[in-house]
CSV table of C-alpha atoms and ligand atoms in Angstrom, one decimal:
chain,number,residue,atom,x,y,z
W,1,UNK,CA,69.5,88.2,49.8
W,2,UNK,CA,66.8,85.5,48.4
W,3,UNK,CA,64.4,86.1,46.3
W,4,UNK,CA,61.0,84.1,46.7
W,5,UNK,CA,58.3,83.8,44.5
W,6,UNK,CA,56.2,80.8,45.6
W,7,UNK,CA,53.7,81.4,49.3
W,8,UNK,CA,54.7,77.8,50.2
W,9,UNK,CA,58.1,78.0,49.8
W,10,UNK,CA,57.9,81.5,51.9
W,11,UNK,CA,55.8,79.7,54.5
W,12,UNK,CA,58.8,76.7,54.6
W,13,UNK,CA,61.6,78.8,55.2
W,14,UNK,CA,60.1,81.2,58.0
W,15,UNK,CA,59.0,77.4,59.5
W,16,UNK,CA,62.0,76.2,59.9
W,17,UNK,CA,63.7,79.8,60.5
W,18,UNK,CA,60.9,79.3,63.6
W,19,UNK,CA,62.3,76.0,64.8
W,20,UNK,CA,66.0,77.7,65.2
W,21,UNK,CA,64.7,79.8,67.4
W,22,UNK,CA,65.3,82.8,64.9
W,23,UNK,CA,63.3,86.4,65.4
W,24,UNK,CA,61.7,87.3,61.9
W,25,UNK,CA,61.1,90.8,61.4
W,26,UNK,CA,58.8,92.1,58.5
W,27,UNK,CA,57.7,94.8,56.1
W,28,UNK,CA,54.7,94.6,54.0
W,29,UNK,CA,55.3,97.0,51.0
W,30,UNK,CA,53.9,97.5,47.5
W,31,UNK,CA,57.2,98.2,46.4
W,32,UNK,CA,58.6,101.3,44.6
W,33,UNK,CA,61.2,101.5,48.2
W,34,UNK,CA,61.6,105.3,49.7
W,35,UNK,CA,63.0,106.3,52.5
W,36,UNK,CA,59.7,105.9,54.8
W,37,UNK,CA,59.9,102.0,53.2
W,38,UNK,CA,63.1,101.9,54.5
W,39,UNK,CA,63.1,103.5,57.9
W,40,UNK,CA,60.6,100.8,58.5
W,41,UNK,CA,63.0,97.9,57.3
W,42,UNK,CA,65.8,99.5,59.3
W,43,UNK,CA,63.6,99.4,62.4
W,44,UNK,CA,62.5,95.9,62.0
W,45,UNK,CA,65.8,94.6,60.9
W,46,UNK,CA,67.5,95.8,64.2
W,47,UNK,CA,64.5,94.4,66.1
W,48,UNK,CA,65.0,90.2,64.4
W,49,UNK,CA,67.4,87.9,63.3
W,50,UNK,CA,65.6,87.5,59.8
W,51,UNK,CA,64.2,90.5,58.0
W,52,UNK,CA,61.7,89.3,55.7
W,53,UNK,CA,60.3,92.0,53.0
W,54,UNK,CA,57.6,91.6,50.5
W,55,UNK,CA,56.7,93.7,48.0
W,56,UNK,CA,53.0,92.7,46.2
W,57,UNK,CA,50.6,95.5,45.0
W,58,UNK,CA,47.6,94.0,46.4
W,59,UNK,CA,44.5,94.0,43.5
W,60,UNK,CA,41.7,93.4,46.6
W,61,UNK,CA,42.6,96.9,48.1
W,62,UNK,CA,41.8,98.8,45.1
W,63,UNK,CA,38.7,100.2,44.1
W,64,UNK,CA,37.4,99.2,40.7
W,65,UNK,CA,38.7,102.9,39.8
W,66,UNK,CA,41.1,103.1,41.8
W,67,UNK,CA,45.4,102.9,40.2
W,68,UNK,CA,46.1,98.9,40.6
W,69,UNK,CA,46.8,98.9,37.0
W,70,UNK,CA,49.4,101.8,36.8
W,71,UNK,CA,50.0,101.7,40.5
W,72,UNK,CA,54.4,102.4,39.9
W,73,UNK,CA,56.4,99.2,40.4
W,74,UNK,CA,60.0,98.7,39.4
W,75,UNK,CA,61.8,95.9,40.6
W,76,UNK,CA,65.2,96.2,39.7
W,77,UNK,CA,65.5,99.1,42.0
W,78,UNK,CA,63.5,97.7,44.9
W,79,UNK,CA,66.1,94.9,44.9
W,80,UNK,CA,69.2,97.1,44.7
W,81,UNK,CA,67.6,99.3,47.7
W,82,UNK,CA,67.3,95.8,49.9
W,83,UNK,CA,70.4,94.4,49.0
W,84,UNK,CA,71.6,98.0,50.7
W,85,UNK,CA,69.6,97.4,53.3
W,86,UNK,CA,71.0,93.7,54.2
W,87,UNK,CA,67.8,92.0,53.6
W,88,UNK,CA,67.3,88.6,54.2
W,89,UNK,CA,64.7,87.8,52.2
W,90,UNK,CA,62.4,89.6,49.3
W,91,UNK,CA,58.8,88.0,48.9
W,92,UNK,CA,57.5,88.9,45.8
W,93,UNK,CA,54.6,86.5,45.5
W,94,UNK,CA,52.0,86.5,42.2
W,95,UNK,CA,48.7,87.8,41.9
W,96,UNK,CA,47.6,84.2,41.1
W,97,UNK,CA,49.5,82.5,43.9
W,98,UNK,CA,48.2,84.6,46.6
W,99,UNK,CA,44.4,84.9,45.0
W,100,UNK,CA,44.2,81.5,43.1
W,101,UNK,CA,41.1,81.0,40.9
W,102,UNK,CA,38.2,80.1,42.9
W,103,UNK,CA,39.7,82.1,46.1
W,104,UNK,CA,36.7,82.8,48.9
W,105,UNK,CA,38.0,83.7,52.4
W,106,UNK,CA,38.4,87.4,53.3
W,107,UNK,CA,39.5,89.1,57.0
W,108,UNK,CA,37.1,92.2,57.9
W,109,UNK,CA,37.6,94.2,60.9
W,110,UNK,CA,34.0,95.8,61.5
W,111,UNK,CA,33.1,99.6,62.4
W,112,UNK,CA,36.5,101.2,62.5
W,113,UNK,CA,37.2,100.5,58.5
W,114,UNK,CA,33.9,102.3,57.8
W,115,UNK,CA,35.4,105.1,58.4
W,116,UNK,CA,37.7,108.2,57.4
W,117,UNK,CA,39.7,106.2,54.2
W,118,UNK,CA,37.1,103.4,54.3
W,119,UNK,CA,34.5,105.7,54.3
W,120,UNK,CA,35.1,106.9,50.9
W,121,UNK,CA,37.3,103.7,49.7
W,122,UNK,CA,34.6,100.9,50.0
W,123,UNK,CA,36.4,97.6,50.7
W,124,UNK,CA,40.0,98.7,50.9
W,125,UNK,CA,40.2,97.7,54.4
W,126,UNK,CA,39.0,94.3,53.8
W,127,UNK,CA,41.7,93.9,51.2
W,128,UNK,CA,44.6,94.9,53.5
W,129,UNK,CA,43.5,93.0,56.2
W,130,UNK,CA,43.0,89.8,54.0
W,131,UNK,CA,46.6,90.5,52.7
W,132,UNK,CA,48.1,91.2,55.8
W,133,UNK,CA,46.7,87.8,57.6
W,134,UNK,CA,47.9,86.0,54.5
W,135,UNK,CA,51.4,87.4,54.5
W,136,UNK,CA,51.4,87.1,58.8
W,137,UNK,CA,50.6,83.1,58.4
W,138,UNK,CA,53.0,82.6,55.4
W,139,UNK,CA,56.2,84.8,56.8
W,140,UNK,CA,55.1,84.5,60.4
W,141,UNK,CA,56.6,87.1,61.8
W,142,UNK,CA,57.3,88.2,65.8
W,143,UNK,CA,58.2,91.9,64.3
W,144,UNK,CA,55.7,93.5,61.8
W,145,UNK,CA,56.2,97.4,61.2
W,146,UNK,CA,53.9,99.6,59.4
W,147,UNK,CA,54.2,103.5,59.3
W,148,UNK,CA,52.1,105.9,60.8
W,149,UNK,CA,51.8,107.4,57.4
W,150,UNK,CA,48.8,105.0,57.0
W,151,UNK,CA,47.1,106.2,60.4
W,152,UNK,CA,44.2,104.2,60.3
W,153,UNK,CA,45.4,101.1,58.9
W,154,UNK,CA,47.8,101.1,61.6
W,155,UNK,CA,45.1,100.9,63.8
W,156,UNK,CA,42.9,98.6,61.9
W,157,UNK,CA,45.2,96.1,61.2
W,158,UNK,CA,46.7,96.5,65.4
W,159,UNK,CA,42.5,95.8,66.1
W,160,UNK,CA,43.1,92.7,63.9
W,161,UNK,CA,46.2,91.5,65.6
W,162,UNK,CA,44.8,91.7,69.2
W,163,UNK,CA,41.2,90.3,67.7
W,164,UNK,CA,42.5,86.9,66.2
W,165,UNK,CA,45.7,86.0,68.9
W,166,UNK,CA,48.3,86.7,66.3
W,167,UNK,CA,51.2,86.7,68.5
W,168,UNK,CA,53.0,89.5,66.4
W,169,UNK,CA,54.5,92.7,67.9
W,170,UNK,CA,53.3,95.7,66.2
W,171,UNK,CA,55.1,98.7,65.6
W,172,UNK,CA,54.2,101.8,63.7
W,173,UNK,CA,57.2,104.0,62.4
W,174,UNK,CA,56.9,107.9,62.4
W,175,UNK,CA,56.4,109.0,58.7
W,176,UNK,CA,59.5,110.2,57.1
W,177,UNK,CA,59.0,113.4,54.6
W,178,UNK,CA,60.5,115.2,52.4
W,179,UNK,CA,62.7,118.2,52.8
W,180,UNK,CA,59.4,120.5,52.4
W,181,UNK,CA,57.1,118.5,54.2
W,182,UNK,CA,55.2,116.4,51.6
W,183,UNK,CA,55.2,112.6,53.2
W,184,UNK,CA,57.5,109.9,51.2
W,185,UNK,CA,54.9,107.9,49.0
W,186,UNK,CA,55.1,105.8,46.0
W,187,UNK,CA,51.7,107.8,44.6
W,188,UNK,CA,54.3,111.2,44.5
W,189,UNK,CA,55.2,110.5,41.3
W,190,UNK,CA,51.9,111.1,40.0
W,191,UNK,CA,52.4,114.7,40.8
W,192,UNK,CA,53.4,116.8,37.8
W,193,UNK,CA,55.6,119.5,38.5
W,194,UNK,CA,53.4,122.3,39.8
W,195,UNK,CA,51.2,119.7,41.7
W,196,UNK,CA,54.4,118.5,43.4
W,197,UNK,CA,55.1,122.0,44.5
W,198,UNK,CA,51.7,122.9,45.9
W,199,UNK,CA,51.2,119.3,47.8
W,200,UNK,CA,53.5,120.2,50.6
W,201,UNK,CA,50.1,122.0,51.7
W,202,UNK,CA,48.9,119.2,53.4
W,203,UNK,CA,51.9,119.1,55.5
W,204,UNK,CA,51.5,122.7,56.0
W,205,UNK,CA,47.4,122.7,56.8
W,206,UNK,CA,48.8,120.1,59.3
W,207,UNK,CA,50.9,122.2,60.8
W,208,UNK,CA,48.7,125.2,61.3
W,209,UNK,CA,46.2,122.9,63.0
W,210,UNK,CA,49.2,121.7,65.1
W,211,UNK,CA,50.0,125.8,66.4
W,212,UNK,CA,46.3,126.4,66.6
W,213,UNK,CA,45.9,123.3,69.2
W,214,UNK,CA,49.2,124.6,70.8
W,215,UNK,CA,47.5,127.8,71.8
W,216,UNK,CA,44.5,126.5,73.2
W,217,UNK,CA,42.3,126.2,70.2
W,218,UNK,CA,39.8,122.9,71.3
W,219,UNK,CA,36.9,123.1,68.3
W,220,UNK,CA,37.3,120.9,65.6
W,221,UNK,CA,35.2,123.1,63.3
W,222,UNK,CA,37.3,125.8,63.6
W,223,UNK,CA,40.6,124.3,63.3
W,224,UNK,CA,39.0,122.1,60.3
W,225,UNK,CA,38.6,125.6,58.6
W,226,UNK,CA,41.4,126.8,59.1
W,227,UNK,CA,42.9,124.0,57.3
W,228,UNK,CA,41.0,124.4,54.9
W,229,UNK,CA,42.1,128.3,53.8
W,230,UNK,CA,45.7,127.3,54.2
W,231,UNK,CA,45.0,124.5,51.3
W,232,UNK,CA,42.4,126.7,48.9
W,233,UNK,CA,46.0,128.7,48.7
W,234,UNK,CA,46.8,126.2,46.4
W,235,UNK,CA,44.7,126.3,43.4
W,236,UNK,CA,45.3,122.4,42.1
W,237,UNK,CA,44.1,120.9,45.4
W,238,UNK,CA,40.9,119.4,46.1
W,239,UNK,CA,39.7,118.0,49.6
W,240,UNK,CA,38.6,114.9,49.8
W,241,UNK,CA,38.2,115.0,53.7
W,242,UNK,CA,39.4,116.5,56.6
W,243,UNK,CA,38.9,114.9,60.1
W,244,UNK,CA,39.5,115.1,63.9
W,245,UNK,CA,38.9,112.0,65.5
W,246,UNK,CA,39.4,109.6,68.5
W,247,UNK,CA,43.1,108.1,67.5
W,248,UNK,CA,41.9,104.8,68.5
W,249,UNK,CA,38.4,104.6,68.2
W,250,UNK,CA,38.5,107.2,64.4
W,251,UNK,CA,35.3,109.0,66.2
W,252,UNK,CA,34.9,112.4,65.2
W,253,UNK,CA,35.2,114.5,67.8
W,254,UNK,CA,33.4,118.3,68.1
W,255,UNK,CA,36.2,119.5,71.2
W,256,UNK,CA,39.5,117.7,71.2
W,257,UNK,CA,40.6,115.5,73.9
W,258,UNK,CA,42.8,112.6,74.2
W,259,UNK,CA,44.9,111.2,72.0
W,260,UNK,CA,43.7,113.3,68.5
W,261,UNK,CA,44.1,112.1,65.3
W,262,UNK,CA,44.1,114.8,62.3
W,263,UNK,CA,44.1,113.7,59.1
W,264,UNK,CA,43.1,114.3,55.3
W,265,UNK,CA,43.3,113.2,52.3
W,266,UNK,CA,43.3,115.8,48.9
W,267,UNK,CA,43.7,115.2,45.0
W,268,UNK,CA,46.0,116.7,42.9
W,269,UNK,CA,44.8,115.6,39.3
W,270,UNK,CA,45.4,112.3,39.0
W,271,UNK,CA,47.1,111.6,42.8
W,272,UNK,CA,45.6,111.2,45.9
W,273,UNK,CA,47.5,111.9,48.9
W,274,UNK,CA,47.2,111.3,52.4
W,275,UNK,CA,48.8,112.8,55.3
W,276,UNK,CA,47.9,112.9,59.5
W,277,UNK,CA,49.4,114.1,62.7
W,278,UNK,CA,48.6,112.7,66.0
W,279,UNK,CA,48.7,114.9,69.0
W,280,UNK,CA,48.0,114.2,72.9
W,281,UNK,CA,45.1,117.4,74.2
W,282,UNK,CA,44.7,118.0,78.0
R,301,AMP,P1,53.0,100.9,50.8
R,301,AMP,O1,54.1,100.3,50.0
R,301,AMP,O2,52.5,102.2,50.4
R,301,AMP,O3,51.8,99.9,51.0
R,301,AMP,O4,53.6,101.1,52.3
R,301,AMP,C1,54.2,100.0,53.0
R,301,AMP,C2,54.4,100.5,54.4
R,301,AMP,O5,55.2,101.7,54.4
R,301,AMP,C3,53.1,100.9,55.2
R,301,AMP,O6,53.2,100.4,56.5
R,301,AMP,C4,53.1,102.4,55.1
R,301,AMP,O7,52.4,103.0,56.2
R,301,AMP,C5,54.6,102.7,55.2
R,301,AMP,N1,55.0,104.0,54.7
R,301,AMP,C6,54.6,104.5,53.5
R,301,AMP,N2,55.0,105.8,53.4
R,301,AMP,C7,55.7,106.1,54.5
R,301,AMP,C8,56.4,107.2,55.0
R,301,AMP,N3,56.5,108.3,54.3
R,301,AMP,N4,56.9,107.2,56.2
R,301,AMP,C9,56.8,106.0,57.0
R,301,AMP,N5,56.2,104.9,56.6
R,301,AMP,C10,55.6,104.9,55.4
């Protein structure tokens, strides 16, 4: 496994990997591996030739507020859990390589980042997709998977594929969870113990809105409330939103049809989590 610091050198090797005729598969991380990182990784790396992995905590998609500065990182152990993995190659690029000084050119997707996450994380959007469209023309891969964990930057960043020709194939990875529920993230280790213990409410507001659907239930507002009483159970949880959409288009929707997107996002002190299910309604 290689290690590779420098965006140029990155870009050299997957240019020549190109010219033998070689399939690179990728997986954009910020690091701190689980096992959702790595279903991902183990997906793309039967899908290539190459896998390529980077791990960069990306300072444009955080908020001024937002955890950049004590978002978790630790190396050492990423590395051991790739070498496990049979990775090809770790890109690990700098903050001042990827955004040198005097840095101007940023990739928006309109209308669909505006909402849900976007709605209430100005910008964010515009910071992954700027990554992502740095990291596709420096590692430039076939492969690229992401996990449905991430809902709706799975479908921003698929919108941004299709809108500027990047030939990449797109896949998005069912989230892996824990043995409670609670969806693998990096941002769980936030949790103290009790918060750790009540979060696998999401999961479980999720779920209730899952049975609910199953026996006929169509209105968002109701289902929404329901969700709701399942997570007021748990006194450390606060809502940030709750929402029913299009899973394409991220429109709300008042009756459910179509391919449904559910998802929320709620704060245990200092953690915000998110968590979504997608469902197919008659
Ligand atoms: P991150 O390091 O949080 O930026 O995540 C890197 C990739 O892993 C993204 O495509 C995420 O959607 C995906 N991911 C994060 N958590 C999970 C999970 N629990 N299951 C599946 N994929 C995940």
């Amino acid at each position: 496994m290689q290690i590779i610091k420098s965006p140029k050198m990155m870009q050299r090797i997957c240019q020549g990997l190109k010219r033998e005729g070689k399939i690179i598969g990728f997986v954009p991380t910020m690091g701190y591996l689980h096992e959702g990182h790595l279903s991902l990784i183990r997906i793309a790396k039967r899908r290539s030739d190459v896998l390529v992995v980077s791990i960069f905590v990306n300072p444009t998609q955080f908020g001024p507020k937002e955890d950049f500065a004590r978002y978790p990182r630790d190396f050492k152990r990423d590395r051991f859990l790739l070498e496990r993995e049979d990775c090809d190659f770790v890109f690990v690029p700098r903050v001042k390589d990827m955004y040198p000084s005097g840095y101007l050119t940023y990739v928006n997707v309109d209308k669909i980042t505006g909402k849900l996450e976007g709605a209430i994380r100005p910008g964010h959007f515009k910071g992954v997709t700027t990554v992502v469209a740095k990291l596709f023309n420096i590692v430039q891969p076939d492969v690229a998977v992401f996990g449905q964990k991430d809902a709706q930057q799975a479908v921003v960043l698929k919108k941004m594929v299709d809108d500027l020709n990047y030939g990449v194939k797109m896949i998005v990875a069912p989230t892996v969870r824990e043995k409670d529920g609670l969806a693998q993230s990096s941002r769980n280790m936030y949790l103290s113990e009790e918060e750790r213990k009540q979060a696998k409410v999401l999961y479980q507001s999720l779920q209730e809105a899952k049975k609910l659907i199953k026996m006929g239930e169509k209105s968002s507002n109701k289902i929404i409330s329901r969700m709701r009483d399942v997570i007021k159970k748990q006194p450390l949880a606060e809502v940030d939103y709750i929402a029913i959409t299009d899973a394409q288009t991220l429109e709300f929707l008042n009756k459910l049809k179509g391919e449904v997107l559910i998802s929320l996002a709620v704060r245990f002190g200092k953690a915000r989590l998110i968590d979504n299910i997608k469902l197919k309604v008659d």
